[in-house]
DNA sequence: CTGTATCCGACTGGATACTG
DNA sequence: CAGTATCCAGTCGGATACAG
């Protein structure tokens, strides 16, 4: 009743105004951000050290320019990465992880660790379920 | 080059066949699953104990039947929750978290904990960025 | 009560082409 | 090299109606 929104009131890709939601919603935002495919991959790639735009593209196979740019901007906006542009003839831009960004890796690692640990279990249950109910 | 897929090769909502990807892709699947808004909320609700379908709907405000059913099925498929149907005149179905599902909470909690800890930092950086570059 | 099926709008994200 | 803009298909997800 109180929610008349036809869709989501806040867009993750939108302006900063998306954040001031309540704590519960904030967590959802964070999880969506941190759980984002490209965010995780880019942050992981940056974990090894600073990288240039094109190097980043090579470090994250399959990412499009659109998504790389988009993800980097979000990451910058949230203070997870820094952008350093060198005003040289061949333009050079380096992206580096901030301590905040580095701290995210620890949390994500827990999830990845869980994934690795229980991957077989999930697959086993999945196969069993699929075998039990093949025709929906 | 080697990827000619016009879109995602594996759908998270699709059949079990989505899993047998390589380790890197598997992690992505897990993160997407675990990072899903409704998955987290439903698992959290179930953490307190077994719940019926309608109780689940009430415990997760804003979820639609479509998404509740959908999420529940995925969770069952992955072996994170169990479904127990009682063949009674008023049909009763209870969903309960498996140990595997309970273990996921620990991993997600790490992420939520990170969110809570650095929420202010992110917000601060966000506001600063927004202030520094208002006109895109 | 416990779902399932369909319609349909909104957002995601890849491909491509073009600018500084 | 670094980034932006547009097009467009696929997917998500809510509302609704209906079935077991």
PDB file of C-alpha atoms (C1' of nucleotides) in Angstrom:
ATOM      1  CA  UNK A   1       0.000   0.000   0.000  1.00  0.00           C
ATOM      2  CA  UNK A   2       2.703   2.423   1.014  1.00  0.00           C
ATOM      3  CA  UNK A   3       4.743   1.413  -2.000  1.00  0.00           C
ATOM      4  CA  UNK A   4       3.257   2.727  -5.183  1.00  0.00           C
ATOM      5  CA  UNK A   5       6.457   2.406  -7.138  1.00  0.00           C
ATOM      6  CA  UNK A   6       5.947   0.666 -10.458  1.00  0.00           C
ATOM      7  CA  UNK A   7       9.616  -0.284 -10.342  1.00  0.00           C
ATOM      8  CA  UNK A   8      12.641   0.173  -8.124  1.00  0.00           C
ATOM      9  CA  UNK A   9      12.770   3.601  -6.530  1.00  0.00           C
ATOM     10  CA  UNK A  10      16.551   3.666  -6.582  1.00  0.00           C
ATOM     11  CA  UNK A  11      18.815   2.719  -9.453  1.00  0.00           C
ATOM     12  CA  UNK A  12      22.239   1.282  -8.537  1.00  0.00           C
ATOM     13  CA  UNK A  13      23.708   2.926 -11.585  1.00  0.00           C
ATOM     14  CA  UNK A  14      22.174   6.289 -10.818  1.00  0.00           C
ATOM     15  CA  UNK A  15      23.343   9.227  -8.725  1.00  0.00           C
ATOM     16  CA  UNK A  16      24.531   9.205  -5.167  1.00  0.00           C
ATOM     17  CA  UNK A  17      20.976   9.695  -3.968  1.00  0.00           C
ATOM     18  CA  UNK A  18      20.559   5.954  -4.122  1.00  0.00           C
ATOM     19  CA  UNK A  19      22.349   5.444  -0.832  1.00  0.00           C
ATOM     20  CA  UNK A  20      20.443   7.272   1.886  1.00  0.00           C
ATOM     21  CA  UNK A  21      17.981   4.420   2.197  1.00  0.00           C
ATOM     22  CA  UNK A  22      17.395   2.674   5.487  1.00  0.00           C
ATOM     23  CA  UNK A  23      19.856   0.128   6.828  1.00  0.00           C
ATOM     24  CA  UNK A  24      18.016  -2.862   5.450  1.00  0.00           C
ATOM     25  CA  UNK A  25      17.898  -1.395   2.002  1.00  0.00           C
ATOM     26  CA  UNK A  26      21.473  -0.239   2.279  1.00  0.00           C
ATOM     27  CA  UNK A  27      22.601  -3.791   2.849  1.00  0.00           C
ATOM     28  CA  UNK A  28      20.743  -4.838  -0.227  1.00  0.00           C
ATOM     29  CA  UNK A  29      22.513  -2.125  -2.193  1.00  0.00           C
ATOM     30  CA  UNK A  30      25.886  -3.208  -0.899  1.00  0.00           C
ATOM     31  CA  UNK A  31      25.239  -6.846  -1.623  1.00  0.00           C
ATOM     32  CA  UNK A  32      24.074  -5.986  -5.107  1.00  0.00           C
ATOM     33  CA  UNK A  33      27.132  -3.870  -5.666  1.00  0.00           C
ATOM     34  CA  UNK A  34      29.622  -6.267  -4.144  1.00  0.00           C
ATOM     35  CA  UNK A  35      27.915  -9.286  -5.645  1.00  0.00           C
ATOM     36  CA  UNK A  36      27.969  -7.813  -9.097  1.00  0.00           C
ATOM     37  CA  UNK A  37      29.824 -10.002 -11.533  1.00  0.00           C
ATOM     38  CA  UNK A  38      32.025  -7.301 -12.997  1.00  0.00           C
ATOM     39  CA  UNK A  39      32.634  -5.504  -9.715  1.00  0.00           C
ATOM     40  CA  UNK A  40      34.083  -8.626  -8.176  1.00  0.00           C
ATOM     41  CA  UNK A  41      36.197  -9.423 -11.199  1.00  0.00           C
ATOM     42  CA  UNK A  42      37.524  -5.888 -11.599  1.00  0.00           C
ATOM     43  CA  UNK A  43      38.332  -5.545  -7.922  1.00  0.00           C
ATOM     44  CA  UNK A  44      40.055  -8.913  -8.002  1.00  0.00           C
ATOM     45  CA  UNK A  45      42.108  -7.869 -10.998  1.00  0.00           C
ATOM     46  CA  UNK A  46      43.066  -4.649  -9.273  1.00  0.00           C
ATOM     47  CA  UNK A  47      44.046  -6.520  -6.141  1.00  0.00           C
ATOM     48  CA  UNK A  48      47.332  -7.514  -7.730  1.00  0.00           C
ATOM     49  CA  UNK A  49      48.221  -3.879  -8.331  1.00  0.00           C
ATOM     50  CA  UNK A  50      47.426  -0.754 -10.369  1.00  0.00           C
ATOM     51  CA  UNK A  51      46.325  -1.310 -13.939  1.00  0.00           C
ATOM     52  CA  UNK A  52      45.620   0.764 -17.015  1.00  0.00           C
ATOM     53  CA  UNK A  53      42.320   0.772 -18.823  1.00  0.00           C
ATOM     54  CA  UNK A  54      43.323  -1.607 -21.577  1.00  0.00           C
ATOM     55  CA  UNK A  55      45.235  -3.839 -19.192  1.00  0.00           C
ATOM     56  CA  UNK A  56      42.093  -4.063 -17.141  1.00  0.00           C
ATOM     57  CA  UNK A  57      40.187  -5.128 -20.207  1.00  0.00           C
ATOM     58  CA  UNK A  58      42.675  -7.886 -20.757  1.00  0.00           C
ATOM     59  CA  UNK A  59      42.663  -8.911 -17.106  1.00  0.00           C
ATOM     60  CA  UNK A  60      38.897  -9.319 -17.106  1.00  0.00           C
ATOM     61  CA  UNK A  61      38.087 -11.492 -20.103  1.00  0.00           C
ATOM     62  CA  UNK A  62      34.681 -10.948 -21.599  1.00  0.00           C
ATOM     63  CA  UNK A  63      34.038  -7.502 -20.189  1.00  0.00           C
ATOM     64  CA  UNK A  64      32.807  -4.879 -22.630  1.00  0.00           C
ATOM     65  CA  UNK A  65      34.002  -1.296 -22.668  1.00  0.00           C
ATOM     66  CA  UNK A  66      30.592  -0.206 -21.571  1.00  0.00           C
ATOM     67  CA  UNK A  67      30.632  -2.379 -18.496  1.00  0.00           C
ATOM     68  CA  UNK A  68      34.265  -1.681 -17.689  1.00  0.00           C
ATOM     69  CA  UNK A  69      33.708   2.059 -17.791  1.00  0.00           C
ATOM     70  CA  UNK A  70      30.465   1.726 -15.908  1.00  0.00           C
ATOM     71  CA  UNK A  71      31.928  -0.491 -13.198  1.00  0.00           C
ATOM     72  CA  UNK A  72      34.993   1.690 -12.802  1.00  0.00           C
ATOM     73  CA  UNK A  73      32.877   4.772 -12.351  1.00  0.00           C
ATOM     74  CA  UNK A  74      30.795   3.127  -9.673  1.00  0.00           C
ATOM     75  CA  UNK A  75      33.900   1.893  -7.943  1.00  0.00           C
ATOM     76  CA  UNK A  76      35.392   5.376  -8.045  1.00  0.00           C
ATOM     77  CA  UNK A  77      32.190   6.909  -6.794  1.00  0.00           C
ATOM     78  CA  UNK A  78      32.139   4.597  -3.815  1.00  0.00           C
ATOM     79  CA  UNK A  79      35.801   5.269  -3.109  1.00  0.00           C
ATOM     80  CA  UNK A  80      36.905   1.725  -3.845  1.00  0.00           C
ATOM     81  CA  UNK A  81      39.342   2.671  -6.589  1.00  0.00           C
ATOM     82  CA  UNK A  82      41.287   5.763  -7.570  1.00  0.00           C
ATOM     83  CA  UNK A  83      41.852   7.079 -11.058  1.00  0.00           C
ATOM     84  CA  UNK A  84      45.133   8.715 -12.018  1.00  0.00           C
ATOM     85  CA  UNK A  85      45.407  10.324 -15.435  1.00  0.00           C
ATOM     86  CA  UNK A  86      48.805  11.299 -16.808  1.00  0.00           C
ATOM     87  CA  UNK A  87      48.579  14.200 -19.254  1.00  0.00           C
ATOM     88  CA  UNK A  88      50.924  12.695 -21.790  1.00  0.00           C
ATOM     89  CA  UNK A  89      50.871  12.412 -25.518  1.00  0.00           C
ATOM     90  CA  UNK A  90      49.890   8.767 -25.358  1.00  0.00           C
ATOM     91  CA  UNK A  91      47.164   9.143 -22.736  1.00  0.00           C
ATOM     92  CA  UNK A  92      47.766   6.923 -19.735  1.00  0.00           C
ATOM     93  CA  UNK A  93      45.279   6.260 -16.969  1.00  0.00           C
ATOM     94  CA  UNK A  94      45.883   4.020 -14.030  1.00  0.00           C
ATOM     95  CA  UNK A  95      43.301   2.574 -11.698  1.00  0.00           C
ATOM     96  CA  UNK A  96      44.307   1.531  -8.226  1.00  0.00           C
ATOM     97  CA  UNK A  97      42.490  -0.102  -5.355  1.00  0.00           C
ATOM     98  CA  UNK A  98      42.008   1.965  -2.216  1.00  0.00           C
ATOM     99  CA  UNK A  99      42.290   0.398   1.258  1.00  0.00           C
ATOM    100  CA  UNK A 100      38.503   0.386   1.319  1.00  0.00           C
ATOM    101  CA  UNK A 101      38.411  -1.527  -1.928  1.00  0.00           C
ATOM    102  CA  UNK A 102      41.027  -3.916  -0.658  1.00  0.00           C
ATOM    103  CA  UNK A 103      38.946  -4.588   2.445  1.00  0.00           C
ATOM    104  CA  UNK A 104      36.032  -5.620   0.272  1.00  0.00           C
ATOM    105  CA  UNK A 105      38.079  -8.440  -1.138  1.00  0.00           C
ATOM    106  CA  UNK A 106      38.214 -10.081   2.247  1.00  0.00           C
ATOM    107  CA  UNK A 107      34.437 -10.211   2.470  1.00  0.00           C
ATOM    108  CA  UNK A 108      34.046 -11.398  -1.090  1.00  0.00           C
ATOM    109  CA  UNK A 109      36.701 -14.014  -0.478  1.00  0.00           C
ATOM    110  CA  UNK A 110      34.525 -15.503   2.252  1.00  0.00           C
ATOM    111  CA  UNK A 111      31.762 -15.957  -0.273  1.00  0.00           C
ATOM    112  CA  UNK A 112      34.115 -17.371  -2.884  1.00  0.00           C
ATOM    113  CA  UNK A 113      35.594 -19.666  -0.286  1.00  0.00           C
ATOM    114  CA  UNK A 114      32.130 -20.901   0.586  1.00  0.00           C
ATOM    115  CA  UNK A 115      31.458 -21.420  -3.091  1.00  0.00           C
ATOM    116  CA  UNK A 116      34.597 -23.474  -3.509  1.00  0.00           C
ATOM    117  CA  UNK A 117      33.946 -25.516  -0.388  1.00  0.00           C
ATOM    118  CA  UNK A 118      30.341 -26.406  -1.112  1.00  0.00           C
ATOM    119  CA  UNK A 119      30.478 -26.443  -4.883  1.00  0.00           C
ATOM    120  CA  UNK A 120      30.355 -30.212  -5.006  1.00  0.00           C
ATOM    121  CA  UNK A 121      27.468 -30.417  -2.573  1.00  0.00           C
ATOM    122  CA  UNK A 122      25.438 -27.944  -4.564  1.00  0.00           C
ATOM    123  CA  UNK A 123      26.167 -29.735  -7.777  1.00  0.00           C
ATOM    124  CA  UNK A 124      25.182 -33.051  -6.231  1.00  0.00           C
ATOM    125  CA  UNK A 125      21.881 -31.723  -4.905  1.00  0.00           C
ATOM    126  CA  UNK A 126      21.278 -30.019  -8.202  1.00  0.00           C
ATOM    127  CA  UNK A 127      21.789 -33.199 -10.192  1.00  0.00           C
ATOM    128  CA  UNK A 128      19.570 -35.155  -7.814  1.00  0.00           C
ATOM    129  CA  UNK A 129      16.795 -32.607  -8.117  1.00  0.00           C
ATOM    130  CA  UNK A 130      17.112 -32.573 -11.858  1.00  0.00           C
ATOM    131  CA  UNK A 131      16.910 -36.357 -11.948  1.00  0.00           C
ATOM    132  CA  UNK A 132      13.916 -36.528  -9.644  1.00  0.00           C
ATOM    133  CA  UNK A 133      11.846 -33.984 -11.553  1.00  0.00           C
ATOM    134  CA  UNK A 134      12.937 -33.938 -15.201  1.00  0.00           C
ATOM    135  CA  UNK A 135       9.525 -32.967 -16.578  1.00  0.00           C
ATOM    136  CA  UNK A 136       9.113 -29.922 -14.368  1.00  0.00           C
TER     137      UNK A 136
ATOM    138  CA  UNK B   1      36.977 -14.187 -30.024  1.00  0.00           C
ATOM    139  CA  UNK B   2      36.330 -17.583 -28.607  1.00  0.00           C
ATOM    140  CA  UNK B   3      33.066 -16.310 -27.154  1.00  0.00           C
ATOM    141  CA  UNK B   4      30.440 -15.976 -29.818  1.00  0.00           C
ATOM    142  CA  UNK B   5      27.561 -15.877 -27.373  1.00  0.00           C
ATOM    143  CA  UNK B   6      25.159 -13.037 -28.098  1.00  0.00           C
ATOM    144  CA  UNK B   7      24.121 -13.155 -24.464  1.00  0.00           C
ATOM    145  CA  UNK B   8      24.838 -15.121 -21.319  1.00  0.00           C
ATOM    146  CA  UNK B   9      25.554 -18.763 -22.025  1.00  0.00           C
ATOM    147  CA  UNK B  10      24.062 -19.878 -18.728  1.00  0.00           C
ATOM    148  CA  UNK B  11      20.856 -18.688 -17.108  1.00  0.00           C
ATOM    149  CA  UNK B  12      20.786 -18.727 -13.296  1.00  0.00           C
ATOM    150  CA  UNK B  13      17.098 -19.471 -13.406  1.00  0.00           C
ATOM    151  CA  UNK B  14      17.475 -22.284 -15.898  1.00  0.00           C
ATOM    152  CA  UNK B  15      18.144 -25.991 -15.546  1.00  0.00           C
ATOM    153  CA  UNK B  16      20.927 -27.681 -13.662  1.00  0.00           C
ATOM    154  CA  UNK B  17      23.090 -27.571 -16.740  1.00  0.00           C
ATOM    155  CA  UNK B  18      24.123 -24.077 -15.722  1.00  0.00           C
ATOM    156  CA  UNK B  19      26.552 -25.362 -13.128  1.00  0.00           C
ATOM    157  CA  UNK B  20      29.180 -27.489 -14.864  1.00  0.00           C
ATOM    158  CA  UNK B  21      31.068 -24.378 -15.952  1.00  0.00           C
ATOM    159  CA  UNK B  22      34.689 -23.844 -15.064  1.00  0.00           C
ATOM    160  CA  UNK B  23      35.703 -22.716 -11.599  1.00  0.00           C
ATOM    161  CA  UNK B  24      35.825 -19.057 -12.516  1.00  0.00           C
ATOM    162  CA  UNK B  25      32.343 -19.146 -13.947  1.00  0.00           C
ATOM    163  CA  UNK B  26      31.118 -21.215 -11.036  1.00  0.00           C
ATOM    164  CA  UNK B  27      32.155 -18.499  -8.635  1.00  0.00           C
ATOM    165  CA  UNK B  28      30.239 -16.005 -10.664  1.00  0.00           C
ATOM    166  CA  UNK B  29      27.164 -18.209 -10.478  1.00  0.00           C
ATOM    167  CA  UNK B  30      27.482 -18.586  -6.725  1.00  0.00           C
ATOM    168  CA  UNK B  31      27.991 -14.902  -6.173  1.00  0.00           C
ATOM    169  CA  UNK B  32      25.020 -14.099  -8.336  1.00  0.00           C
ATOM    170  CA  UNK B  33      22.920 -16.610  -6.478  1.00  0.00           C
ATOM    171  CA  UNK B  34      24.070 -15.676  -3.013  1.00  0.00           C
ATOM    172  CA  UNK B  35      24.016 -11.978  -3.821  1.00  0.00           C
ATOM    173  CA  UNK B  36      20.480 -12.135  -5.100  1.00  0.00           C
ATOM    174  CA  UNK B  37      18.195  -9.841  -3.176  1.00  0.00           C
ATOM    175  CA  UNK B  38      15.432 -12.353  -2.557  1.00  0.00           C
ATOM    176  CA  UNK B  39      17.748 -15.276  -1.936  1.00  0.00           C
ATOM    177  CA  UNK B  40      19.452 -13.459   0.907  1.00  0.00           C
ATOM    178  CA  UNK B  41      16.188 -12.272   2.407  1.00  0.00           C
ATOM    179  CA  UNK B  42      14.487 -15.656   2.167  1.00  0.00           C
ATOM    180  CA  UNK B  43      17.471 -17.494   3.609  1.00  0.00           C
ATOM    181  CA  UNK B  44      17.673 -14.956   6.396  1.00  0.00           C
ATOM    182  CA  UNK B  45      13.996 -15.398   7.176  1.00  0.00           C
ATOM    183  CA  UNK B  46      14.434 -19.165   7.207  1.00  0.00           C
ATOM    184  CA  UNK B  47      17.418 -18.881   9.514  1.00  0.00           C
ATOM    185  CA  UNK B  48      15.110 -18.340  12.477  1.00  0.00           C
ATOM    186  CA  UNK B  49      13.354 -21.638  11.794  1.00  0.00           C
ATOM    187  CA  UNK B  50      10.993 -23.489   9.420  1.00  0.00           C
ATOM    188  CA  UNK B  51       8.252 -21.437   7.826  1.00  0.00           C
ATOM    189  CA  UNK B  52       5.175 -22.005   5.708  1.00  0.00           C
ATOM    190  CA  UNK B  53       4.648 -20.460   2.325  1.00  0.00           C
ATOM    191  CA  UNK B  54       2.379 -17.666   3.498  1.00  0.00           C
ATOM    192  CA  UNK B  55       4.469 -17.041   6.590  1.00  0.00           C
ATOM    193  CA  UNK B  56       7.453 -16.658   4.324  1.00  0.00           C
ATOM    194  CA  UNK B  57       5.561 -14.109   2.309  1.00  0.00           C
ATOM    195  CA  UNK B  58       4.923 -12.142   5.455  1.00  0.00           C
ATOM    196  CA  UNK B  59       8.505 -12.506   6.664  1.00  0.00           C
ATOM    197  CA  UNK B  60       9.866 -11.076   3.441  1.00  0.00           C
ATOM    198  CA  UNK B  61       7.978  -7.848   2.841  1.00  0.00           C
ATOM    199  CA  UNK B  62       7.630  -6.843  -0.769  1.00  0.00           C
ATOM    200  CA  UNK B  63       8.271 -10.220  -2.329  1.00  0.00           C
ATOM    201  CA  UNK B  64       5.810 -11.365  -4.949  1.00  0.00           C
ATOM    202  CA  UNK B  65       4.515 -14.894  -5.229  1.00  0.00           C
ATOM    203  CA  UNK B  66       6.358 -15.266  -8.447  1.00  0.00           C
ATOM    204  CA  UNK B  67       9.694 -14.438  -6.901  1.00  0.00           C
ATOM    205  CA  UNK B  68       9.024 -16.348  -3.694  1.00  0.00           C
ATOM    206  CA  UNK B  69       8.181 -19.503  -5.621  1.00  0.00           C
ATOM    207  CA  UNK B  70      11.051 -18.936  -7.988  1.00  0.00           C
ATOM    208  CA  UNK B  71      13.583 -18.314  -5.242  1.00  0.00           C
ATOM    209  CA  UNK B  72      12.317 -21.252  -3.220  1.00  0.00           C
ATOM    210  CA  UNK B  73      12.701 -23.575  -6.173  1.00  0.00           C
ATOM    211  CA  UNK B  74      16.254 -22.471  -6.821  1.00  0.00           C
ATOM    212  CA  UNK B  75      17.089 -22.865  -3.168  1.00  0.00           C
ATOM    213  CA  UNK B  76      15.594 -26.354  -3.170  1.00  0.00           C
ATOM    214  CA  UNK B  77      17.445 -27.238  -6.312  1.00  0.00           C
ATOM    215  CA  UNK B  78      20.745 -26.240  -4.786  1.00  0.00           C
ATOM    216  CA  UNK B  79      19.959 -28.111  -1.597  1.00  0.00           C
ATOM    217  CA  UNK B  80      19.843 -25.020   0.552  1.00  0.00           C
ATOM    218  CA  UNK B  81      16.293 -25.571   1.740  1.00  0.00           C
ATOM    219  CA  UNK B  82      13.965 -28.549   2.103  1.00  0.00           C
ATOM    220  CA  UNK B  83      10.288 -28.648   1.296  1.00  0.00           C
ATOM    221  CA  UNK B  84       7.898 -30.716   3.381  1.00  0.00           C
ATOM    222  CA  UNK B  85       4.312 -31.018   2.205  1.00  0.00           C
ATOM    223  CA  UNK B  86       1.641 -32.384   4.531  1.00  0.00           C
ATOM    224  CA  UNK B  87      -1.206 -34.029   2.630  1.00  0.00           C
ATOM    225  CA  UNK B  88      -3.937 -32.452   4.685  1.00  0.00           C
ATOM    226  CA  UNK B  89      -7.233 -30.869   3.800  1.00  0.00           C
ATOM    227  CA  UNK B  90      -5.821 -27.411   4.322  1.00  0.00           C
ATOM    228  CA  UNK B  91      -2.576 -27.954   2.424  1.00  0.00           C
ATOM    229  CA  UNK B  92       0.445 -27.180   4.556  1.00  0.00           C
ATOM    230  CA  UNK B  93       3.973 -26.816   3.269  1.00  0.00           C
ATOM    231  CA  UNK B  94       6.982 -26.030   5.375  1.00  0.00           C
ATOM    232  CA  UNK B  95      10.341 -24.827   4.159  1.00  0.00           C
ATOM    233  CA  UNK B  96      13.416 -25.386   6.248  1.00  0.00           C
ATOM    234  CA  UNK B  97      17.029 -24.424   5.906  1.00  0.00           C
ATOM    235  CA  UNK B  98      19.519 -27.232   5.418  1.00  0.00           C
ATOM    236  CA  UNK B  99      22.966 -27.138   7.065  1.00  0.00           C
ATOM    237  CA  UNK B 100      24.307 -26.103   3.685  1.00  0.00           C
ATOM    238  CA  UNK B 101      21.888 -23.215   3.548  1.00  0.00           C
ATOM    239  CA  UNK B 102      22.773 -22.227   7.085  1.00  0.00           C
ATOM    240  CA  UNK B 103      26.447 -22.182   6.197  1.00  0.00           C
ATOM    241  CA  UNK B 104      25.747 -19.700   3.436  1.00  0.00           C
ATOM    242  CA  UNK B 105      24.502 -17.215   5.982  1.00  0.00           C
ATOM    243  CA  UNK B 106      27.923 -17.076   7.562  1.00  0.00           C
ATOM    244  CA  UNK B 107      29.490 -16.055   4.270  1.00  0.00           C
ATOM    245  CA  UNK B 108      26.791 -13.527   3.488  1.00  0.00           C
ATOM    246  CA  UNK B 109      27.106 -12.150   6.988  1.00  0.00           C
ATOM    247  CA  UNK B 110      30.727 -11.289   6.266  1.00  0.00           C
ATOM    248  CA  UNK B 111      29.567  -9.174   3.368  1.00  0.00           C
ATOM    249  CA  UNK B 112      26.800  -7.546   5.376  1.00  0.00           C
ATOM    250  CA  UNK B 113      29.248  -6.912   8.183  1.00  0.00           C
ATOM    251  CA  UNK B 114      31.569  -5.206   5.733  1.00  0.00           C
ATOM    252  CA  UNK B 115      28.648  -3.161   4.476  1.00  0.00           C
ATOM    253  CA  UNK B 116      27.768  -2.020   7.948  1.00  0.00           C
ATOM    254  CA  UNK B 117      31.362  -1.197   8.825  1.00  0.00           C
ATOM    255  CA  UNK B 118      32.171   0.821   5.750  1.00  0.00           C
ATOM    256  CA  UNK B 119      28.754   2.227   5.015  1.00  0.00           C
ATOM    257  CA  UNK B 120      29.726   5.683   6.244  1.00  0.00           C
ATOM    258  CA  UNK B 121      32.965   5.700   4.282  1.00  0.00           C
ATOM    259  CA  UNK B 122      31.201   4.778   1.086  1.00  0.00           C
ATOM    260  CA  UNK B 123      28.557   7.382   1.647  1.00  0.00           C
ATOM    261  CA  UNK B 124      31.207  10.032   2.317  1.00  0.00           C
ATOM    262  CA  UNK B 125      33.175   9.205  -0.812  1.00  0.00           C
ATOM    263  CA  UNK B 126      29.953   9.078  -2.766  1.00  0.00           C
ATOM    264  CA  UNK B 127      28.882  12.525  -1.637  1.00  0.00           C
ATOM    265  CA  UNK B 128      32.322  13.953  -2.340  1.00  0.00           C
ATOM    266  CA  UNK B 129      32.337  12.506  -5.842  1.00  0.00           C
ATOM    267  CA  UNK B 130      28.876  13.801  -6.484  1.00  0.00           C
ATOM    268  CA  UNK B 131      29.912  17.239  -5.303  1.00  0.00           C
ATOM    269  CA  UNK B 132      33.098  17.306  -7.324  1.00  0.00           C
ATOM    270  CA  UNK B 133      31.484  16.305 -10.604  1.00  0.00           C
ATOM    271  CA  UNK B 134      27.841  17.357 -10.613  1.00  0.00           C
ATOM    272  CA  UNK B 135      27.666  17.855 -14.369  1.00  0.00           C
ATOM    273  CA  UNK B 136      28.773  14.371 -15.286  1.00  0.00           C
TER     274      UNK B 136
ATOM    275  C1'  DC C   1      -3.502 -22.700   1.208  1.00  0.00           C
ATOM    276  C1'  DT C   2       0.000 -23.440  -2.285  1.00  0.00           C
ATOM    277  C1'  DG C   3       1.368 -22.694  -6.131  1.00  0.00           C
ATOM    278  C1'  DT C   4       1.461 -21.900 -11.702  1.00  0.00           C
ATOM    279  C1'  DA C   5       0.990 -19.147 -16.070  1.00  0.00           C
ATOM    280  C1'  DT C   6       0.813 -14.998 -18.650  1.00  0.00           C
ATOM    281  C1'  DC C   7       1.217 -10.112 -19.686  1.00  0.00           C
ATOM    282  C1'  DC C   8       4.227  -6.461 -19.785  1.00  0.00           C
ATOM    283  C1'  DG C   9       7.226  -2.605 -18.235  1.00  0.00           C
ATOM    284  C1'  DA C  10      12.037  -1.706 -16.579  1.00  0.00           C
ATOM    285  C1'  DC C  11      16.760  -2.613 -16.289  1.00  0.00           C
ATOM    286  C1'  DT C  12      21.044  -5.132 -17.823  1.00  0.00           C
ATOM    287  C1'  DG C  13      24.528  -5.559 -20.739  1.00  0.00           C
ATOM    288  C1'  DG C  14      26.848  -6.701 -25.342  1.00  0.00           C
ATOM    289  C1'  DA C  15      28.110  -4.867 -30.017  1.00  0.00           C
ATOM    290  C1'  DT C  16      29.231  -1.147 -32.590  1.00  0.00           C
ATOM    291  C1'  DA C  17      30.714   3.328 -33.948  1.00  0.00           C
ATOM    292  C1'  DC C  18      32.438   7.639 -32.970  1.00  0.00           C
ATOM    293  C1'  DT C  19      35.230  11.512 -30.129  1.00  0.00           C
ATOM    294  C1'  DG C  20      39.331  13.582 -27.623  1.00  0.00           C
TER     295       DG C  20
ATOM    296  C1'  DC D   1      44.832   4.919 -25.587  1.00  0.00           C
ATOM    297  C1'  DA D   2      40.707   6.111 -23.074  1.00  0.00           C
ATOM    298  C1'  DG D   3      36.130   6.867 -23.063  1.00  0.00           C
ATOM    299  C1'  DT D   4      31.213   8.022 -24.660  1.00  0.00           C
ATOM    300  C1'  DA D   5      26.790   7.204 -27.085  1.00  0.00           C
ATOM    301  C1'  DT D   6      23.378   4.580 -29.305  1.00  0.00           C
ATOM    302  C1'  DC D   7      20.974   0.446 -30.580  1.00  0.00           C
ATOM    303  C1'  DC D   8      18.769  -3.516 -29.169  1.00  0.00           C
ATOM    304  C1'  DA D   9      17.986  -8.423 -27.403  1.00  0.00           C
ATOM    305  C1'  DG D  10      17.584 -10.854 -23.263  1.00  0.00           C
ATOM    306  C1'  DT D  11      16.287 -11.077 -18.560  1.00  0.00           C
ATOM    307  C1'  DC D  12      14.152  -9.606 -14.124  1.00  0.00           C
ATOM    308  C1'  DG D  13      10.373  -9.046 -11.678  1.00  0.00           C
ATOM    309  C1'  DG D  14       5.640  -7.159 -10.323  1.00  0.00           C
ATOM    310  C1'  DA D  15       0.534  -7.649 -11.002  1.00  0.00           C
ATOM    311  C1'  DT D  16      -2.951 -10.440 -12.061  1.00  0.00           C
ATOM    312  C1'  DA D  17      -5.688 -14.444 -12.936  1.00  0.00           C
ATOM    313  C1'  DC D  18      -6.217 -19.045 -12.468  1.00  0.00           C
ATOM    314  C1'  DA D  19      -5.438 -24.152 -10.878  1.00  0.00           C
ATOM    315  C1'  DG D  20      -4.666 -28.233  -7.492  1.00  0.00           C
TER     316       DG D  20
END
